XYZ file of C-alpha atoms in Angstrom:
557
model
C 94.392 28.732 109.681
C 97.591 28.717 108.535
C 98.995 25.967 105.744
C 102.372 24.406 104.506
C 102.534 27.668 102.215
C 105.862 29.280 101.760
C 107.676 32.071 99.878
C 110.247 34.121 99.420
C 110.539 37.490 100.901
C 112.634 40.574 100.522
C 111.899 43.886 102.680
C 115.039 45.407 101.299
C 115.060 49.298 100.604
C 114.589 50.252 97.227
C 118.559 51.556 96.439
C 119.445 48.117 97.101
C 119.465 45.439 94.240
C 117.356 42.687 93.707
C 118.126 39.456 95.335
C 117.849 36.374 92.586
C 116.483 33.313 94.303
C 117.094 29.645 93.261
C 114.812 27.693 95.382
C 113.537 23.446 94.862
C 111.057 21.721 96.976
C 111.150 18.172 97.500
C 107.868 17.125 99.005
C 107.438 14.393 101.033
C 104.181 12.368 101.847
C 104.083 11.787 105.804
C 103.020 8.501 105.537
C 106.541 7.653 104.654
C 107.845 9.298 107.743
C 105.778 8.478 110.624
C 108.046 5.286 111.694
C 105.434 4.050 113.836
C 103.058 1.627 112.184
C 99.231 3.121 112.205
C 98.404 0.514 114.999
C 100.254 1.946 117.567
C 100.048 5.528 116.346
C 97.932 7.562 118.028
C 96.875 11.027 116.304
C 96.528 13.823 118.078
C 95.687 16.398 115.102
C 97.464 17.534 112.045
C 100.467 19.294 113.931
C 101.925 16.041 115.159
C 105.340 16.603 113.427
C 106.915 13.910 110.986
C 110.393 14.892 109.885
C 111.169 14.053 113.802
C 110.761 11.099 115.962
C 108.340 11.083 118.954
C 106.553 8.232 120.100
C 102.842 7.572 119.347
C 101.565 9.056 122.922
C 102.840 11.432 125.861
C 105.808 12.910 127.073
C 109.323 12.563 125.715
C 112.898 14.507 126.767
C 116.463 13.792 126.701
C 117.882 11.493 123.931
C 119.778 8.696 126.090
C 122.142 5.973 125.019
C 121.743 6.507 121.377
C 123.818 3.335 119.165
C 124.383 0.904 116.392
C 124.196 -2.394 117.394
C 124.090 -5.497 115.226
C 122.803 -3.666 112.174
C 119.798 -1.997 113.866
C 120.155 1.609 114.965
C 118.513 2.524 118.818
C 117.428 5.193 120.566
C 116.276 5.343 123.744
C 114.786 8.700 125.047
C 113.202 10.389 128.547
C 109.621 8.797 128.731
C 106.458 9.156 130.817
C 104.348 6.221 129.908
C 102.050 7.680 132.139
C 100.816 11.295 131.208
C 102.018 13.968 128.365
C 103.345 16.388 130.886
C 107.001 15.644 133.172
C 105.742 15.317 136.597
C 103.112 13.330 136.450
C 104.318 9.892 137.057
C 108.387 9.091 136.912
C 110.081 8.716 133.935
C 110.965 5.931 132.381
C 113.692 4.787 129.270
C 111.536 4.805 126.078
C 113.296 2.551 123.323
C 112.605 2.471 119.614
C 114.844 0.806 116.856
C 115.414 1.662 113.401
C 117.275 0.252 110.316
C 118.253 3.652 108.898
C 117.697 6.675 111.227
C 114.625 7.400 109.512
C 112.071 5.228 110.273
C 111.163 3.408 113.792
C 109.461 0.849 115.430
C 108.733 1.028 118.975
C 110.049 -0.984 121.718
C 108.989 -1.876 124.956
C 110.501 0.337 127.877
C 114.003 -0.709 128.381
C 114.139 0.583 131.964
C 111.316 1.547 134.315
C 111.450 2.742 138.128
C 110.976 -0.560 139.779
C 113.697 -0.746 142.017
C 114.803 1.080 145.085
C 117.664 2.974 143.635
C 115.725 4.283 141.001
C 112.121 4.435 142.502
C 111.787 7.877 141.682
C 112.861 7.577 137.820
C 115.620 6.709 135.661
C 116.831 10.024 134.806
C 119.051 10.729 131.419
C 122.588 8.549 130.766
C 124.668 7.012 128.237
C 125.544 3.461 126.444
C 128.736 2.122 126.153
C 130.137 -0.783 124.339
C 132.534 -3.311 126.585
C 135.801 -4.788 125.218
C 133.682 -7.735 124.032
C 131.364 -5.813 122.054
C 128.613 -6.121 125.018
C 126.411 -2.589 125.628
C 125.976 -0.971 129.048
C 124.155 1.232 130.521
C 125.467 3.978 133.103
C 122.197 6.599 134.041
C 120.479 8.527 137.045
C 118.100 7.154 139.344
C 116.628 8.902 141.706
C 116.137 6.523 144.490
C 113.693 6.331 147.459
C 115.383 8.955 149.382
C 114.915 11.763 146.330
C 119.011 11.502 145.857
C 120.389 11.784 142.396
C 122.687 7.939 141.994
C 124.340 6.497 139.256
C 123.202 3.341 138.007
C 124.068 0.595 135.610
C 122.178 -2.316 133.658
C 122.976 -4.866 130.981
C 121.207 -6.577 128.275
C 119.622 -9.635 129.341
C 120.222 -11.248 125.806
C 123.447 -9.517 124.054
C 122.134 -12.062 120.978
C 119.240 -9.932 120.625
C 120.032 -7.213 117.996
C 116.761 -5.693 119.120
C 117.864 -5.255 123.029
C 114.292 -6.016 124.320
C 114.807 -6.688 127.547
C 117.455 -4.910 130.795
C 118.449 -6.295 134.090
C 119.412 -3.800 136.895
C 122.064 -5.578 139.048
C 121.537 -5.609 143.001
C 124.802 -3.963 143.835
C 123.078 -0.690 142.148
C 124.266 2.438 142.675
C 127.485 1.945 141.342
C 128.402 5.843 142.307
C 126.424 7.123 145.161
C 125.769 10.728 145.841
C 128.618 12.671 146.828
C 128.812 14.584 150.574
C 129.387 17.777 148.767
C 126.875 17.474 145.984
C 123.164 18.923 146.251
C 121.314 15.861 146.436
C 119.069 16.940 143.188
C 122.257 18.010 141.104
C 124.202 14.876 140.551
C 123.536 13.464 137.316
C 123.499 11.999 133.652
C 126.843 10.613 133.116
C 128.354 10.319 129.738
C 129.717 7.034 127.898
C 132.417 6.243 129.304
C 135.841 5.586 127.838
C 138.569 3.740 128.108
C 141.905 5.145 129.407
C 145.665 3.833 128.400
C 146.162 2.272 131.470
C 142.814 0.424 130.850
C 141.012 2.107 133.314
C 137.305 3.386 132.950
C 136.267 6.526 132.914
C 132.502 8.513 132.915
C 131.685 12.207 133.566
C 128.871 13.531 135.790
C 127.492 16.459 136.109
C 127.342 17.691 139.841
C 125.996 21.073 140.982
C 128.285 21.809 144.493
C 126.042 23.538 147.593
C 127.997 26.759 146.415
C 126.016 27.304 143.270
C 129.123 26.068 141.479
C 128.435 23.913 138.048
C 130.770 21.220 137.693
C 131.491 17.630 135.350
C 132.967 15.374 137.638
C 134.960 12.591 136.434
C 134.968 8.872 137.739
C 137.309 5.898 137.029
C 136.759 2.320 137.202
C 138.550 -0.892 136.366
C 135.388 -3.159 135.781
C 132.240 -0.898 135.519
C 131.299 -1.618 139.015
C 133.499 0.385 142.130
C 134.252 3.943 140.887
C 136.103 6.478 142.195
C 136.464 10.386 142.326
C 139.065 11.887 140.135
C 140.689 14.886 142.014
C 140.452 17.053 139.248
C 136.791 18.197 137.062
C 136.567 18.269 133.660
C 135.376 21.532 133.739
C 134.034 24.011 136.656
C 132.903 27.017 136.913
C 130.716 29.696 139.250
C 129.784 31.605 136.160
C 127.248 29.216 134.498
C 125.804 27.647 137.302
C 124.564 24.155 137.008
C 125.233 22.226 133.556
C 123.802 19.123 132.249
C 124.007 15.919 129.584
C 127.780 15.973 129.158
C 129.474 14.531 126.261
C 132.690 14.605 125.869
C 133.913 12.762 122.148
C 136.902 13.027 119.584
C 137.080 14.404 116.297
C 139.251 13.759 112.976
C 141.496 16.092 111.494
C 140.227 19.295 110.709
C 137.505 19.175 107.378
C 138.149 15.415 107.768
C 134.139 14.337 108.045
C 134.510 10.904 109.134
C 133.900 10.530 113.203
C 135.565 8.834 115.777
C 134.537 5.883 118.525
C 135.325 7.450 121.509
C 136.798 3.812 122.606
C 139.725 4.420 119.884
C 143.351 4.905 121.097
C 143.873 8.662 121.778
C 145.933 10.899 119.710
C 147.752 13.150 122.369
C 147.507 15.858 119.498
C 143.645 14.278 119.269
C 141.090 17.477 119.859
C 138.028 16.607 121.859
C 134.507 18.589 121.741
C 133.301 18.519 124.806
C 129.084 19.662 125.606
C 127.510 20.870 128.202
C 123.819 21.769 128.877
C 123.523 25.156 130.578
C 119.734 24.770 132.777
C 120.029 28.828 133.507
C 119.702 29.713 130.319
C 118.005 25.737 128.387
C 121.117 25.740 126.070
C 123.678 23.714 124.365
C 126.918 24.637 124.273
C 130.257 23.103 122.788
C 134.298 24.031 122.656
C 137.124 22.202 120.624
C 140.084 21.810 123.108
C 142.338 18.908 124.176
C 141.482 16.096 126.476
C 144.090 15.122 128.758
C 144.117 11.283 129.200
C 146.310 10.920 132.230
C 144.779 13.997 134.205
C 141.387 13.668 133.404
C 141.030 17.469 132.425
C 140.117 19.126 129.183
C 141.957 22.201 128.050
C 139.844 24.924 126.777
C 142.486 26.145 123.972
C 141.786 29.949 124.580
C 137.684 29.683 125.559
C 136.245 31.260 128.447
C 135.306 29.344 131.197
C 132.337 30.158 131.135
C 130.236 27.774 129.174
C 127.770 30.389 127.995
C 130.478 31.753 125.601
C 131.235 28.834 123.852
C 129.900 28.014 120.128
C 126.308 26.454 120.227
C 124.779 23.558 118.036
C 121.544 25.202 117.592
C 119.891 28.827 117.557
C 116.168 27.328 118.475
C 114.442 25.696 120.940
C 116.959 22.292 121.333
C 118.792 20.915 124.529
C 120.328 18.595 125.942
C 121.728 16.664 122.849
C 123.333 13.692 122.460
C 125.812 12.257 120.069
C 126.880 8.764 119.042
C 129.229 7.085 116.983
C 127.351 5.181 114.084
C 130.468 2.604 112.996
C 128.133 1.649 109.926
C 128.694 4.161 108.180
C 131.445 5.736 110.294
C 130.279 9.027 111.060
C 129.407 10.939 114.378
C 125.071 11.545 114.582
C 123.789 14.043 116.878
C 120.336 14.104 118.378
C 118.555 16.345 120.582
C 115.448 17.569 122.284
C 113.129 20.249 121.002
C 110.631 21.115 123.844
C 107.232 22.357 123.419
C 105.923 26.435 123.623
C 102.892 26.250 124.497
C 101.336 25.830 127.711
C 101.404 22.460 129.887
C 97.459 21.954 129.575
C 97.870 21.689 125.955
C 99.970 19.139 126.660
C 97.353 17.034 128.153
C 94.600 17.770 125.827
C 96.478 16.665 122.460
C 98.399 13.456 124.140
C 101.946 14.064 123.594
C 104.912 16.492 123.924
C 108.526 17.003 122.508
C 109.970 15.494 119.546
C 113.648 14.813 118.776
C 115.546 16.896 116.494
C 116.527 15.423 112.981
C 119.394 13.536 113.199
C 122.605 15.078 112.088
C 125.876 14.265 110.767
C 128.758 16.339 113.343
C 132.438 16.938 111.804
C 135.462 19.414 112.887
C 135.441 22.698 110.022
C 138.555 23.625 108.378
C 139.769 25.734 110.944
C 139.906 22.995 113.467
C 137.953 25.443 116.012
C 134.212 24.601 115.113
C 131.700 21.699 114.201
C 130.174 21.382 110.949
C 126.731 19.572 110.438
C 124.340 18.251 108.438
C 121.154 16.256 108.321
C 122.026 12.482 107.921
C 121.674 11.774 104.294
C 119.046 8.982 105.009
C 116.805 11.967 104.957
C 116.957 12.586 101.445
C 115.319 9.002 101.141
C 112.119 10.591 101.391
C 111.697 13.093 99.003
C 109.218 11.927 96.721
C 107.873 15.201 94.570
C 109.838 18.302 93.247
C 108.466 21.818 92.859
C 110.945 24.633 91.314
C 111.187 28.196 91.236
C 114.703 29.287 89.394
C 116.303 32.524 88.634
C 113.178 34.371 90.021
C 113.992 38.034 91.296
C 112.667 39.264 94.745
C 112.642 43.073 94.758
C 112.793 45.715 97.689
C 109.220 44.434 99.684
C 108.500 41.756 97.154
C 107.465 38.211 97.584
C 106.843 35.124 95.096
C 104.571 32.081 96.598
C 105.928 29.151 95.813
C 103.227 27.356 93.928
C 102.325 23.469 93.643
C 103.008 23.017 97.537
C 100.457 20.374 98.508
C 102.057 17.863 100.945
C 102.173 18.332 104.691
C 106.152 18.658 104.789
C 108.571 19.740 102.701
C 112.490 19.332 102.354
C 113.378 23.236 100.845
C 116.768 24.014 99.393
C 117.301 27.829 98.109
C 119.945 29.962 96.861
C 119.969 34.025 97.610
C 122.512 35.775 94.862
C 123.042 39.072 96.591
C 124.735 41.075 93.931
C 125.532 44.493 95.373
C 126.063 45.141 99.466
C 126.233 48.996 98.813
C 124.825 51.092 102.029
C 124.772 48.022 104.043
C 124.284 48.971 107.880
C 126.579 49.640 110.387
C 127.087 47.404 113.034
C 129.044 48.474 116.426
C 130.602 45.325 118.144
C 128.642 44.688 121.152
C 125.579 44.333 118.846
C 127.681 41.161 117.984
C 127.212 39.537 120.987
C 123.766 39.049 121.325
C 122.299 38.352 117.671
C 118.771 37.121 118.778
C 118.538 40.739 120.243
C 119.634 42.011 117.072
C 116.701 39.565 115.056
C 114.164 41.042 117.381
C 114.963 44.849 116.629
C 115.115 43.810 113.186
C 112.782 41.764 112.281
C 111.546 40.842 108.695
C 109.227 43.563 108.113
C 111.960 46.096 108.888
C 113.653 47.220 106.059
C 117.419 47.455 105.768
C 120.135 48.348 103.026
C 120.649 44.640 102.324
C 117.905 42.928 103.506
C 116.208 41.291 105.077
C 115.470 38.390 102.495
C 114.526 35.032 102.755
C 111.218 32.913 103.407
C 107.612 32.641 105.007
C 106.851 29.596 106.019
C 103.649 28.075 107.616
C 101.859 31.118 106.723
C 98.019 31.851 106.346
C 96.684 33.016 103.432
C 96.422 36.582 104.673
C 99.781 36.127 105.884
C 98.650 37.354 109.705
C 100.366 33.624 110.983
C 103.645 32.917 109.702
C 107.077 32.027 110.657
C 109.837 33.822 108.851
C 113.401 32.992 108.323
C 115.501 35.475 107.018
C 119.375 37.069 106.153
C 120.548 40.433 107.172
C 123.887 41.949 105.789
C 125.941 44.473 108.055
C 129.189 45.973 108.056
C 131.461 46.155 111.538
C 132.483 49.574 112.258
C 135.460 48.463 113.388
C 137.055 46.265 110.680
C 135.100 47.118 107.935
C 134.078 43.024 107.146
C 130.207 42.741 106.344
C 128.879 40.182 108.551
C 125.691 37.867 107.790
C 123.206 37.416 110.381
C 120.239 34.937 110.189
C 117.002 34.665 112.178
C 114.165 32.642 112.478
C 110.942 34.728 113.870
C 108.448 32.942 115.723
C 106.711 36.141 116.479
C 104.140 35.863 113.988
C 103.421 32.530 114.136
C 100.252 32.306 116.030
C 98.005 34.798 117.066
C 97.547 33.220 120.649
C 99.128 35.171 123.508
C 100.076 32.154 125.797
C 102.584 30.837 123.964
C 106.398 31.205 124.178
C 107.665 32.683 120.665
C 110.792 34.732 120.575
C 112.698 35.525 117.368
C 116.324 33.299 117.560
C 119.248 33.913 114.957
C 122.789 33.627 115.114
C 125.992 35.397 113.228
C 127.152 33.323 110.461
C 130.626 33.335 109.194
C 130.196 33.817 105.999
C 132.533 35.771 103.130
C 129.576 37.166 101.372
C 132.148 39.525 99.590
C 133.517 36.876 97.978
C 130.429 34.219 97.877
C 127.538 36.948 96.908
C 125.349 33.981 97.617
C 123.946 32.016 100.463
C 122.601 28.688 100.382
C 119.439 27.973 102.855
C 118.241 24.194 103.317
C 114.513 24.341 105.451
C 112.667 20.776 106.744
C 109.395 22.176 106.975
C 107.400 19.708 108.767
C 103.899 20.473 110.171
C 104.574 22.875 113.380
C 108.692 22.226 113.285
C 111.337 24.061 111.265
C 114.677 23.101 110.632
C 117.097 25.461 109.118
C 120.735 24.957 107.849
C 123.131 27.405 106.362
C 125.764 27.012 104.154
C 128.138 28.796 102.043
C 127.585 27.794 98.597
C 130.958 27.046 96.793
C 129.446 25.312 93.629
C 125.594 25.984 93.236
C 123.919 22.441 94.587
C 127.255 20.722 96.113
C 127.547 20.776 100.164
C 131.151 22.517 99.829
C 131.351 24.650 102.650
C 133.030 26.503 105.503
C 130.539 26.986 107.760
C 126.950 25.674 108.545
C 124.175 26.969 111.760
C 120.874 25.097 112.299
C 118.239 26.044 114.402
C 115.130 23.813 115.180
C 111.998 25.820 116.682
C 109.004 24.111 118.090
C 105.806 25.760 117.946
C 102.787 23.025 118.349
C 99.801 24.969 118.414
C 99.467 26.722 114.944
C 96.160 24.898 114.119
């Protein structure tokens, strides 16, 4: 059975030096965490996760219409109030509130398929806050014909900071399917913005009978008639159908503060704009410039093709949604981690998915990538501390990290990699597909400089456990050493029906210069959460670049 145990690992050959680790847990009780009070929590075994929000019983997705609203913080979510797999029953909007991101208190549905242009489910969609400070809804329904339709509904008491109750006006849907739209690939539009001539506008994804992927874009002048603008905000053949568009602005370049997306546009503004690829269940993102009067976003230099772009998160994550939190003025993403295992085990424990820790978004120094962070709320619950400092990890060593006795852990380390002599070569098309590269590779594989890093969730034997790990190369054709980090769910469990690839991603990283690497892990029950960071000034967050990747694997005990 395996346990919260951890340590750190190096399977480095022996002409290599030793890698000096810095590592401090922060253990947190899960009581603290759970957000739901114990009388509407129901437990479904130890691997329910805690770190992450999911409601006390079945099936969760998409994060929809995330806010801040009146001092409470809400999140409303994909929900089947009926069963813990998708298709049983039609979805609903779960809603739970929150005073600090952390923990929740649920909420009566705020929408549920009662009406005939939603009869089938309300599908994902977005808030958005009126001139008058009023939220709205825009989302999919799929109405008694099976057609993907836009919807909207308002609070019924805007007083309420809590937002219990939603009324679905009559002259629903506001944007009916188009003629050249498959009828079951028109949906989840985004919050919509304001443009200078004080027109609406609200992108949709649409999948044309062609196989092409588009995000259409719609304008309004009072929430209620829109109409088609002539050009997409993005299209392509390539990707096929994409999903859960969000389109938002960003400050100046290392400038961490976020913007509303209802803010007067900068023409020099850049824009992130998201798309969920279904071909491939993955986020992806590009800075470029959002053109106000056109309605089109300009790539700055990106393929077309989505798949190419940069990506939120290495793991098991989609279809994430971001908000702008004006209490504290910063941009919070969530997402979706789905489950691995199979759909019956579903069923027999009660629930499925959770969503992602929240995290704090920001344009790097280089003005062509995000940075991120978990929101600092999370450091609220540390409670314990367990150290290990200046310990030495030789070629196939490892050091358990002792005094590890609560059910989650927040884990921040630091690898000093002193010498990069003999480090392997690395042709460039191994640089396009790194989780390739972490499966070849894996931790037990011994390289010049590494691998090194940790076992998490391990049994005592060490037969189940999930390893995270570095790898230094050098490019054959420049000569630059490049960093690449994995996460292995290979070894996880020993059962055969579950889905558990290795995932890792190339991070840019001067480990010439830094000879260190800073690795923060949420270890919570059967969900990992990774971040990277360059470490300018040993326990500080200076840095130039930082990759997360959240894996959910549910059945380890």
């Amino acid at each position: 059975m395996a346990e919260l145990r951890l340590a750190t690992c190096a399977a480095a050959a022996a002409a290599a030096a030793a890698v000096a680790v810095h590592l401090c847990l922060l253990l947190s009780p899960s009581s603290s965490l759970r957000g739901l009070s114990e009388s509407s929590t129901v437990r479904h075994g130890s691997y329910r996760t805690a770190y992450h929000f999911q409601p006390a019983k079945n099936w969760q997705n998409d994060p929809n219409g995330p806010m801040y609203y009146k001092g409470v913080y809400h999140l409303f979510y994909q929900y089947n109030p009926h069963n813990a797999s998708w298709d049983k029953g039609n979805l609903s909007w779960g809603h739970t509130v929150s005073v600090d991101l952390v923990n929740w208190s649920a909420i009566d549905n705020a929408l549920d398929p009662d009406s005939p242009f939603d009869s089938n489910g309300c599908w994902s969609g977005s808030a958005t806050f009126l001139p008058d400070g009023t939220p709205v809804f825009l989302y999919t329904g799929i109405d008694a014909s099976s057609e993907q339709v836009q919807n909207v509904a308002f609070p019924k008491n805007a007083s309420d900071p809590l937002l219990r109750e939603w009324v679905k006006p009559s002259y629903n849907p506001v944007i009916p399917l188009p003629g050249d739209v498959l009828s079951r690939n028109f949906r989840d539009p985004s919050t919509a913005w304001l443009g200078r001539e004080g027109l609406w506008r609200v992108a949709v994804s649409a999948g044309f009978m062609d196989g092409t992927g588009s995000t259409l874009v719609y304008r309004s002048k009072d929430f209620r008639s829109w109409e088609r603008n002539a050009e997409p905000l993005y299209e392509s053949a390539s990707a096929g159908m994409v999903e859960c568009p969000d389109l938002f602005p960003v400050e100046k370049p290392g400038v961490q503060n976020g913007l509303d997306l209802l803010a007067p546009s900068d023409a020099a503004a850049r824009h992130v704009l998201k798309l969920s690829v279904m071909a491939t269940h993955q986020d992806y993102y590009v800075v470029g410039r959002y053109d106000d009067v056109a309605d089109t976003f300009a790539l700055a230099g990106a393929d077309n093709d989505c798949r190419t772009w940069h990506r939120f998160d290495y793991g098991h994550v989609y279809a994430s949604k971001s908000f702008y939190d004006a209490g504290k003025k910063r941009r919070v993403l969530w997402s979706w981690a789905n489950e691995s295992d199979p759909v019956q085990d579903y069923v027999a424990r009660g629930w499925a998915g959770v969503q992602t820790v929240p995290r704090k978004i920001w344009l790097d120094g280089d003005g062509k990538q995000l940075l991120q962070w978990p929101i600092e709320e999370i450091e609220t619950l540390r409670k314990a501390r367990v150290g290990l400092l200046g310990a030495e990890v030789n070629a196939g060593g490892m050091n358990e990290i002792i005094g590890v006795a609560a059910t989650q852990a927040d884990v921040e380390v630091v690898f000093e990699v002193p010498a990069l002599d003999g480090a392997e070569n690395l042709e460039t098309n191994q640089l396009l597909d790194p989780q390739r590269l972490c499966g070849e590779n894996g931790a037990s594989v011994r390289g010049a400089v590494g691998p090194f890093g940790l076992l998490v969730l391990a049994s005592v034997d060490l037969q189940e456990h999930t390893s995270v790990f570095f790898r230094v190369f050098r490019h054959t054709d420049d000569g630059k050493y490049k960093v690449l980090m994995c996460t292995d769910l290979r070894r996880s469990t020993k059962r055969t029906d579950v889905y558990k690839p290795p995932y890792g991603g190339f991070v840019d990283i001067d480990i010439q210069k830094e000879r260190s690497i800073s690795l923060r892990t949420l270890v919570c029950f059967s969900s990992l959460t990774h971040i990277q960071q360059i470490q300018i000034i040993i326990c500080t967050k200076n840095s130039n670049d930082i990759i997360c990747s959240c894996n959910r694997l549910t059945t380890r005990w």
